[in-house]
Short mmCIF file of C-alpha atoms in Angstrom, two decimals:
data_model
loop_
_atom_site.label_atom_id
_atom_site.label_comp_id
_atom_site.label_asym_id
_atom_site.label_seq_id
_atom_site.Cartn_x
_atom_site.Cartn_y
_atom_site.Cartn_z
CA UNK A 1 12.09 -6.88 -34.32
CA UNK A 2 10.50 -4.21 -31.96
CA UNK A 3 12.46 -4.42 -28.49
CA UNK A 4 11.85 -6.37 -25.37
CA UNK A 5 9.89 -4.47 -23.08
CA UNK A 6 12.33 -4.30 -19.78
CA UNK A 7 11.49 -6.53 -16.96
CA UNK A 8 10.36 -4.89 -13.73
CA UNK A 9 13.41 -5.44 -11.96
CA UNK A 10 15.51 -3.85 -14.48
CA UNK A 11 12.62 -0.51 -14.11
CA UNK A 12 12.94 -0.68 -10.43
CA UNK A 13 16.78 -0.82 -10.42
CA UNK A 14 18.02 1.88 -13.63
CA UNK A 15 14.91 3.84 -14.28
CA UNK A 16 16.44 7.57 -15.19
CA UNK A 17 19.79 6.16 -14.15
CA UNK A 18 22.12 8.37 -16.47
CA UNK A 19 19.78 10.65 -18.03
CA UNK A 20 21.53 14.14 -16.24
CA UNK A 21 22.32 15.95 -19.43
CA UNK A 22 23.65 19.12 -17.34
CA UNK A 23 26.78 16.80 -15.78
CA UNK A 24 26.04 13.05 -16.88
CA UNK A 25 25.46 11.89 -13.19
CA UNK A 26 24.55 8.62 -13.32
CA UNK A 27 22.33 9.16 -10.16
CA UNK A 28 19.21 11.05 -11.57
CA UNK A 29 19.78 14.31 -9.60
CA UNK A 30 17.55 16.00 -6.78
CA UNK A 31 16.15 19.11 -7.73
CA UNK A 32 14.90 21.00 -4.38
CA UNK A 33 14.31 24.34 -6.94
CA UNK A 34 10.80 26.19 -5.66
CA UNK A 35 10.90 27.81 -9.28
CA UNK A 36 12.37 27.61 -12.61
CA UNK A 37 13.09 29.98 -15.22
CA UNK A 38 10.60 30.83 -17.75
CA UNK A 39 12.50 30.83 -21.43
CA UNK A 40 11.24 34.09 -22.20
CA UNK A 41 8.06 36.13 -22.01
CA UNK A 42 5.07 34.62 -22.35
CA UNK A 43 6.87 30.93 -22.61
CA UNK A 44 7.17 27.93 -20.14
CA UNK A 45 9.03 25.36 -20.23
CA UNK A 46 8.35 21.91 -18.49
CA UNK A 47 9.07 23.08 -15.56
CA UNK A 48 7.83 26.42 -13.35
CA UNK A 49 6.51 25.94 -10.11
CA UNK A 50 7.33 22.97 -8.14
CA UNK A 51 3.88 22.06 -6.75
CA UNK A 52 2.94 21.68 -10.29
CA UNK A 53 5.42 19.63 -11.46
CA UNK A 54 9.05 18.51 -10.13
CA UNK A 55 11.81 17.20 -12.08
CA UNK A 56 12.51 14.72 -8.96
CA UNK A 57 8.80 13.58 -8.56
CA UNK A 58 8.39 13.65 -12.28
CA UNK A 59 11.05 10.53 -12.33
CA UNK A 60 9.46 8.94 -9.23
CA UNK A 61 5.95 9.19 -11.31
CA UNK A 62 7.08 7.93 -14.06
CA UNK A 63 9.30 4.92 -12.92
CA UNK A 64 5.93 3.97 -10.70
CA UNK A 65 3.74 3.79 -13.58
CA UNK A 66 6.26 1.74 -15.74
CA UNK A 67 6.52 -0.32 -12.69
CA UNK A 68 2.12 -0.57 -12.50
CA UNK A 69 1.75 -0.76 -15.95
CA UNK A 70 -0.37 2.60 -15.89
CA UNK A 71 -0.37 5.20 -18.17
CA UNK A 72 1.16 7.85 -15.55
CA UNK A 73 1.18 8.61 -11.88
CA UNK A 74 0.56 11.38 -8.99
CA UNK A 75 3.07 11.21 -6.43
CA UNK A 76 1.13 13.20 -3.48
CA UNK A 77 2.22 14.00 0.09
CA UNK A 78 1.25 11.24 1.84
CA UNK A 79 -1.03 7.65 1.50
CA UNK A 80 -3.91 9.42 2.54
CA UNK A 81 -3.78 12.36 0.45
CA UNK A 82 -3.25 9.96 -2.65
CA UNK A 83 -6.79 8.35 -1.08
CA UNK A 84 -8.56 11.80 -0.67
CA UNK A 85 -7.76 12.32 -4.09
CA UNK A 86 -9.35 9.61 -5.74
CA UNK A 87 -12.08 10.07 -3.51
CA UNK A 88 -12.22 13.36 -4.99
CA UNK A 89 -13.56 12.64 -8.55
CA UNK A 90 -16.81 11.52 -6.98
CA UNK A 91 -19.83 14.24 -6.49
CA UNK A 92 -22.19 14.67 -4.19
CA UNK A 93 -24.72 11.50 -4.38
CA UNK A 94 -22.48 9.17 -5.63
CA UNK A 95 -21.75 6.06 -4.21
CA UNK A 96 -18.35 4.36 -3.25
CA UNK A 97 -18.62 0.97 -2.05
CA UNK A 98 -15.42 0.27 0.03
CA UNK A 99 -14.22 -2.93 2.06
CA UNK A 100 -15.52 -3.34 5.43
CA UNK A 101 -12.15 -4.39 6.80
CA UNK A 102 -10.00 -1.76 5.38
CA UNK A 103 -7.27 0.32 7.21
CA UNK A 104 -8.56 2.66 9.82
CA UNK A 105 -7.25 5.70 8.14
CA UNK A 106 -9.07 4.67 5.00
CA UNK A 107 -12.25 3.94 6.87
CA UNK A 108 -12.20 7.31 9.17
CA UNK A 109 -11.57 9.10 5.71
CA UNK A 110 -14.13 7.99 3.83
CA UNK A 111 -16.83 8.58 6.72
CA UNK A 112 -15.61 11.89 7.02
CA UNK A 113 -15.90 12.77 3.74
CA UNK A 114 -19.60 10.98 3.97
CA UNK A 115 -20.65 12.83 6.55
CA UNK A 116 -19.20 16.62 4.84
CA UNK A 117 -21.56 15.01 1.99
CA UNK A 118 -18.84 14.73 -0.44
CA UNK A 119 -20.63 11.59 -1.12
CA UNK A 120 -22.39 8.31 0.31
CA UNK A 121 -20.33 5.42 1.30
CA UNK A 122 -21.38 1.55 1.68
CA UNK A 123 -18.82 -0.71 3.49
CA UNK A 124 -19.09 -4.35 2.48
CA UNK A 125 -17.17 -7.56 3.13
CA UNK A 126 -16.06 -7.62 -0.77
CA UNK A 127 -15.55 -11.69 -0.47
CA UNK A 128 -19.11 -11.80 -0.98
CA UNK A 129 -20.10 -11.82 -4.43
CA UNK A 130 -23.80 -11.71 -3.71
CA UNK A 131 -23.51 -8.87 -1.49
CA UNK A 132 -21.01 -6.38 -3.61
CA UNK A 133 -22.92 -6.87 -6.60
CA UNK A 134 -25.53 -5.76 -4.87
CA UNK A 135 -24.12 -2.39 -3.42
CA UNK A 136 -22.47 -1.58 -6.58
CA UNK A 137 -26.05 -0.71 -7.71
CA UNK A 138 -25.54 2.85 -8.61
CA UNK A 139 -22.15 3.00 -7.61
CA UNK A 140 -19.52 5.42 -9.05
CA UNK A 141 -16.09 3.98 -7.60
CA UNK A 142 -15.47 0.53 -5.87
CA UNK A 143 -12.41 0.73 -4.00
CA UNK A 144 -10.83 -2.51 -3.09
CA UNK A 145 -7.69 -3.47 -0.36
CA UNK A 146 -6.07 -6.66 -1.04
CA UNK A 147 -4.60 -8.30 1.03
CA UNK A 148 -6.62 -6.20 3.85
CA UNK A 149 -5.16 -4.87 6.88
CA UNK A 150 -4.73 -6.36 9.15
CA UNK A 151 -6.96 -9.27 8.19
CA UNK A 152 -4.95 -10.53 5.15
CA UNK A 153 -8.17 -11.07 3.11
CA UNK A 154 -7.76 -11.90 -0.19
CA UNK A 155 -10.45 -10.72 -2.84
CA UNK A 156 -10.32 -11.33 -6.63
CA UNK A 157 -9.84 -7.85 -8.29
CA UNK A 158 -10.35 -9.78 -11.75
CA UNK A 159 -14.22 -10.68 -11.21
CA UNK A 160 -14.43 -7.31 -8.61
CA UNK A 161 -13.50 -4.90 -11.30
CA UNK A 162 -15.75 -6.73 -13.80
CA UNK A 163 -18.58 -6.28 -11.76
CA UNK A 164 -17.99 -2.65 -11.06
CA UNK A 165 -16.90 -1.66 -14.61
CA UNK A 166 -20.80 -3.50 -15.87
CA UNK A 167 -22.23 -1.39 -13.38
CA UNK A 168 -20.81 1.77 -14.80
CA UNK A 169 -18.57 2.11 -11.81
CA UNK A 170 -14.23 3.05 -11.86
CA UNK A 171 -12.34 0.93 -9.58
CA UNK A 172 -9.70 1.74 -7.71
CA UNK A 173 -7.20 -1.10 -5.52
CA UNK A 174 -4.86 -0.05 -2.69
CA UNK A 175 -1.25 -1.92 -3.45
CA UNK A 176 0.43 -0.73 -0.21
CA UNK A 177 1.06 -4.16 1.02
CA UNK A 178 2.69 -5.82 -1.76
CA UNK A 179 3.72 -3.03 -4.38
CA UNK A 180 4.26 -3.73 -7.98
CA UNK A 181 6.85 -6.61 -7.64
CA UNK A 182 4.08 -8.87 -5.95
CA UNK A 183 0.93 -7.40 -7.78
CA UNK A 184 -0.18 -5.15 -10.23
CA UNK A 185 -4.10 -4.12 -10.07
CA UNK A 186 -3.93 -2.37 -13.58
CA UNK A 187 -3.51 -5.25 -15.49
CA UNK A 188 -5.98 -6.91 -13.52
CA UNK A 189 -8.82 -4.65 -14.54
CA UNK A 190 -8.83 -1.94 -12.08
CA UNK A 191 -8.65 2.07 -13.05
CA UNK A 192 -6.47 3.12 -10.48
CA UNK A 193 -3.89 1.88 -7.52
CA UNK A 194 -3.18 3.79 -4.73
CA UNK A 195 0.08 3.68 -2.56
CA UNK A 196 1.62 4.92 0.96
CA UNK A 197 5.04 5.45 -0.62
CA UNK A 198 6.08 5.63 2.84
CA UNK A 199 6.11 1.25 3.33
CA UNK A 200 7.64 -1.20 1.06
CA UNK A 201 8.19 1.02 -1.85
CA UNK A 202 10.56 3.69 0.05
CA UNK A 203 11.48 0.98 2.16
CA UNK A 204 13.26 2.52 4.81
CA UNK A 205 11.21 4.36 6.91
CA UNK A 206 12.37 7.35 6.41
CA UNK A 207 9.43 9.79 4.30
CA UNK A 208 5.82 10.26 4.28
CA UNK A 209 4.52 9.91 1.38
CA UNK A 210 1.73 8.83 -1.72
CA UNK A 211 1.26 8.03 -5.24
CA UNK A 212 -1.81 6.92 -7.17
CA UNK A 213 -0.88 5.76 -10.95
CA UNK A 214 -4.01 5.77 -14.03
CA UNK A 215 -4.51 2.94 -16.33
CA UNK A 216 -6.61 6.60 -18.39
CA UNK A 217 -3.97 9.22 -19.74
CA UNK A 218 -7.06 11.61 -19.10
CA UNK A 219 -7.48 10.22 -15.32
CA UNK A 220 -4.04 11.05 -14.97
CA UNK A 221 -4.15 14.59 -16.24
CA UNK A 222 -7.38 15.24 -14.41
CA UNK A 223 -5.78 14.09 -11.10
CA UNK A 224 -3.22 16.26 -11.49
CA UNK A 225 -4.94 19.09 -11.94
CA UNK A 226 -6.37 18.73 -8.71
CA UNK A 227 -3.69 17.48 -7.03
CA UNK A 228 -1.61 21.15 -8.15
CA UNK A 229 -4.90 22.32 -7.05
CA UNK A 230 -5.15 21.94 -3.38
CA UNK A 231 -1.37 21.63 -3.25
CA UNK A 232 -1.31 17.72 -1.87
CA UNK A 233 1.57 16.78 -4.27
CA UNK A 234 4.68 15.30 -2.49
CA UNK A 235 8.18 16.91 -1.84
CA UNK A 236 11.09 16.35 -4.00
CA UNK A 237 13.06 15.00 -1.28
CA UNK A 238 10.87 12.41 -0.13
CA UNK A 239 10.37 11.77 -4.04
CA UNK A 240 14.25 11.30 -4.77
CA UNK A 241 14.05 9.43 -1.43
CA UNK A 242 11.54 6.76 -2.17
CA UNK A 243 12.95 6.33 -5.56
CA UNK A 244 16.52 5.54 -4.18
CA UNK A 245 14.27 2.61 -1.69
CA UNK A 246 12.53 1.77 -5.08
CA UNK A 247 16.32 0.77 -6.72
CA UNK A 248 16.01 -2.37 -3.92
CA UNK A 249 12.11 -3.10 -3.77
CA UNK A 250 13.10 -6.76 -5.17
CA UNK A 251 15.93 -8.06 -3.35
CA UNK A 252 14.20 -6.71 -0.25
CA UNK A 253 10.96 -8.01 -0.62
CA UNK A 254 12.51 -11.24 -1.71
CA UNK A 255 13.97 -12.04 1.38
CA UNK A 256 11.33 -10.38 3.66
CA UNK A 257 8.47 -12.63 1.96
CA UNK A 258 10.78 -15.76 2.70
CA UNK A 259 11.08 -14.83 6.22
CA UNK A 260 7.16 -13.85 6.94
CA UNK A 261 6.57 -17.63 5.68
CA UNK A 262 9.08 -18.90 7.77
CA UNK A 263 7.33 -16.76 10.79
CA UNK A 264 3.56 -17.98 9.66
CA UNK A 265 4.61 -21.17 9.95
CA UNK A 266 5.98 -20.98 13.44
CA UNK A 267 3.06 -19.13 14.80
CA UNK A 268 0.71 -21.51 13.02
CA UNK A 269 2.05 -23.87 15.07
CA UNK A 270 2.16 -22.31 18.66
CA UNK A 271 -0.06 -23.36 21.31
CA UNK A 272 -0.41 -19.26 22.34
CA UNK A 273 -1.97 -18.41 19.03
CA UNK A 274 -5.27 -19.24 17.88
CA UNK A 275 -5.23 -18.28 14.09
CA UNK A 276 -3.03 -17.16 11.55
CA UNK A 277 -3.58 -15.00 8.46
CA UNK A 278 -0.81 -15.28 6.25
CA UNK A 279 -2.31 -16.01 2.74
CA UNK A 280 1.19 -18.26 1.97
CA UNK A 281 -0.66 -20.57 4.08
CA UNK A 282 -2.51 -23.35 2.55
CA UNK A 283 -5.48 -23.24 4.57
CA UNK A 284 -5.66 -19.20 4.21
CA UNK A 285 -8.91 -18.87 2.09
CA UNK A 286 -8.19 -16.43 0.14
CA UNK A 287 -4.55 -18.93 -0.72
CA UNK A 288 -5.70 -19.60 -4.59
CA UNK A 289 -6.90 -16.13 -5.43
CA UNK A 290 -3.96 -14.91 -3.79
CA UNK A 291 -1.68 -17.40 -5.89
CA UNK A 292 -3.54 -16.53 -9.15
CA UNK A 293 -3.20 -12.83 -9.14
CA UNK A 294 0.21 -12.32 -7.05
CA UNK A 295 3.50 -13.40 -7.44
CA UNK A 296 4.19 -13.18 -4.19
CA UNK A 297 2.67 -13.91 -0.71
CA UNK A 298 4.56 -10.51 0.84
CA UNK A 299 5.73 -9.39 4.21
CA UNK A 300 2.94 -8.99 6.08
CA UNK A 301 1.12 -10.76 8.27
CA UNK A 302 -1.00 -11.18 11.67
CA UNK A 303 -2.12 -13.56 14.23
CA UNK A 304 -4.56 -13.92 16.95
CA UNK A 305 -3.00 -14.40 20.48
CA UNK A 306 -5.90 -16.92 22.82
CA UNK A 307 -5.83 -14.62 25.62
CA UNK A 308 -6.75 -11.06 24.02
CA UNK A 309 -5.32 -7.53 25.60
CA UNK A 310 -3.57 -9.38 28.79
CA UNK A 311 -1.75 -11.77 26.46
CA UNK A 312 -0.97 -8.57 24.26
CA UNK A 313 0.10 -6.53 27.09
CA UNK A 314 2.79 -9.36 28.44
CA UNK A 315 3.87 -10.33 24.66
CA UNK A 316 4.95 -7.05 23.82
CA UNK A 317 6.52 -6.07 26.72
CA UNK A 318 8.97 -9.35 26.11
CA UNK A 319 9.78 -8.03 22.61
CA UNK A 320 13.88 -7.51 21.93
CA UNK A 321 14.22 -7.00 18.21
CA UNK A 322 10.30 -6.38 16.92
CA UNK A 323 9.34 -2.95 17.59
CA UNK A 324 6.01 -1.80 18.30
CA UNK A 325 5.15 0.83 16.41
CA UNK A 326 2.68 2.13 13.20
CA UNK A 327 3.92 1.95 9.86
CA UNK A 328 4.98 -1.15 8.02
CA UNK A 329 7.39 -2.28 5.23
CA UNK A 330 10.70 -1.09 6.01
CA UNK A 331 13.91 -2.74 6.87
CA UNK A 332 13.32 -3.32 10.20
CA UNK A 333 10.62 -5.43 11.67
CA UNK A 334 7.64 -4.23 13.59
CA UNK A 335 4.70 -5.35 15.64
CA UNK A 336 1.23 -3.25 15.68
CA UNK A 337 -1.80 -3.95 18.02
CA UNK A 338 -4.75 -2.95 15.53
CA UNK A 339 -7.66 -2.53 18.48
CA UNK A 340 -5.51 0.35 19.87
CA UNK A 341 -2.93 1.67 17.57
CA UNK A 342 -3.63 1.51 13.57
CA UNK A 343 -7.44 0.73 13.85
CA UNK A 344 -8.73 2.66 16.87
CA UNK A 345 -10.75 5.46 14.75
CA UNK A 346 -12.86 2.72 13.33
CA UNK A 347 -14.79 2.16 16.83
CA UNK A 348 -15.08 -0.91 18.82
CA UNK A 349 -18.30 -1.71 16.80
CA UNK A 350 -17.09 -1.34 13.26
CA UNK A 351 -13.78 -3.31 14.43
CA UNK A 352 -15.88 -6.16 15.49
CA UNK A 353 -17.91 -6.10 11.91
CA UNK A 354 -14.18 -6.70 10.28
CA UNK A 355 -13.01 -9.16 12.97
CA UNK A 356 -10.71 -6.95 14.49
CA UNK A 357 -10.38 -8.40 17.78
CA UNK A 358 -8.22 -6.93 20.86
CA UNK A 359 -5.64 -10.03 20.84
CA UNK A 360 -4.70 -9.46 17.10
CA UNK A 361 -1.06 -8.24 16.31
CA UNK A 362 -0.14 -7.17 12.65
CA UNK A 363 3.56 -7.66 12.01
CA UNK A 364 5.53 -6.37 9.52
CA UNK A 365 8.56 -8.47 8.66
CA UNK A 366 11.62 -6.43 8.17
CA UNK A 367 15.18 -7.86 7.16
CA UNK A 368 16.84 -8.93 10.21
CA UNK A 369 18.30 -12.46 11.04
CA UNK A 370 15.28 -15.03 10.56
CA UNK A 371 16.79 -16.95 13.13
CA UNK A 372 16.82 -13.63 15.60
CA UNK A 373 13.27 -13.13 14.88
CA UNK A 374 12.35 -16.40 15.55
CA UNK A 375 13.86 -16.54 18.71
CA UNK A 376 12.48 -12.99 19.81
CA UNK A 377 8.71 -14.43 19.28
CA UNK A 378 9.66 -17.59 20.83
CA UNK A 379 10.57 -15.77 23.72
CA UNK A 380 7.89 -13.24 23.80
CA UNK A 381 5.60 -15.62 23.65
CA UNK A 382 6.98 -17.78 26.55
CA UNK A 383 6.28 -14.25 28.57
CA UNK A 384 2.51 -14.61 28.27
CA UNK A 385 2.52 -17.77 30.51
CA UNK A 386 5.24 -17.03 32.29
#
């Protein structure tokens, strides 16, 4: 009998653990070598330059793309750069067809790269079916974020990929917001998944960083290639960092998951908040996609406060244990207004389009006593009427 493939937790947890042939450490080692020794003239081995390839990032690559399900991975210097370089296998006068409601530093990307003519881009609201179909005409790359931020939209990559992949188009799926223990886009149908290494998968706040992992061995090597290029791949540091987050990504999104229901249940419920988008929520809309292609709901999650910036203004003020700040996934909790902090390159107009509003607050649920947070939203929200 051929042997059980490992579960996912097991990859997360002991991926390279006790593979250091130079001293048998059981922790795979960090190598912070520039350059490596060349065997002799006119040989290389595996290793020369570390902004071509990395012993340290090598293991974070690989343990990400056993984790996807892909056939490798390119761990790059940040979520954006792993963004820019997807964007970068399209040429001039091709077509990407993006979500309307993605993250702001997606959007004001991809309309800068638009306007350098790198190529056109079509934002669409990707929940319609009638309307992607239609913008995929001629498209090269349809690049898909779900759940959305800050929105929480669900959108089926199953029938989206299918769509793009009949129109001769690659597809690529942001995972930042639930990683590979919730979801895995590859298996799903798409070409590519992108991911700030810097949220749930480090997991501590701690590095800046990117990855994008290939279902294609030759979409791998090609990215690569570019990526050694224009010199965007990521330090070993914040590689042997993120894997060391990576050895908990379970357990930790586990409990946070448990917690953000706990907390969309609550708000649901308060007389301060007008809506909820949690898709662990029954009455989310995009609930039964969301249940059919995740196995998990994740950590992340906004509302809509009835009173817009004033009722902002006094709720955050009142926070004790949220903190408001960019960023999301790590241990600790935190509270984002989208209107002025993660979506305020996107334009009052464009924001509007998504449904961005000025009284929504993204939160990102960290690992804190769910009775503390609780009570710290309870009491914050007491403030606005106070």
């Amino acid at each position: 009998m051929p042997p059980r493939e490992r579960d996912l937790h097991t990859i997360a947890a002991s991926n390279g653990v006790g593979t250091d042939k130079a001293f048998g450490a059981v922790t795979p080692p960090l190598h912070l070598s520039t350059t490596y020794l060349f065997p002799g003239f006119g040989e290389e081995g595996p290793y020369a330059y570390s902004r071509t390839a990395n012993p340290t990032r090598h293991q974070l690559g690989d343990t990400l793309a056993k984790l996807e399900g892909g056939a490798g991975a390119v761990v790059t210097a940040s979520g954006m750069a792993a963004v820019d370089l997807v964007l970068s296998r399209l040429s001039a006068g091709q077509r990407l067809v993006a979500p309307h409601d993605c993250y702001g530093g997606s959007y004001r990307l991809m309309q800068a790269r638009a306007a350098q003519l790198r190529f056109t881009v079509v934002f669409v609201d990707q929940s319609d079916l009638a309307a992607t179909r239609a913008a995929l005409t001629d498209c090269a790359l349809l690049y898909i974020e779900t759940p959305s931020n800050p929105l929480m939209r669900v959108v089926d990559i199953e029938t989206l990929s299918s769509l793009a992949h009949a129109a001769g188009a690659k597809v690529a799926v942001d995972n930042t917001f639930l990683s590979p223990a919730l979801q895995r886009p590859l298996t799903l149908g798409a070409d590519f998944v992108i991911h700030s290494t810097t949220k749930f998968l480090n997991g501590h706040s701690d590095i800046v960083g990117g990855a994008v992992i290939c279902k294609s061995p030759d979409d791998v090597a090609a990215l690569a290639d570019w990526a050694n290029t224009t010199g965007v791949t990521g330090a070993p540091f914040d590689s042997y960092m993120t894997l060391r987050g990576i050895r908990t990504l379970f357990p930790r999104l586990e409990r946070q998951q448990h917690t953000a229901a706990v907390i969309a249940e609550f708000l649901q419920a308060h007389a301060a908040v007008s809506a909820v988008h949690y898709p662990g929520l029954l009455d989310h809309p995009g609930h039964e996609i969301a249940r059919r292609q995740q196995t998990g709901f994740g950590a992340m999650l906004s509302f809509d406060l009835r009173d817009g910036v004033p009722a902002v203004r006094a709720f955050v003020e009142a926070l004790q244990v949220f903190s408001l700040a960019e960023s999301l996934g790590g241990v600790e909790s935190l509270i984002a207004h989208p209107a002025t902090m993660t979506h305020a390159s996107m334009g009052a107009q464009a924001r509007a389009v998504a449904g961005i509003g000025d009284g929504l607050i993204r939160v990102s649920v960290g690992l804190e006593s769910e009775r503390d947070l609780l009570d710290d939203l309870s009491q914050a929200l007491s403030a606005i009427t106070a």
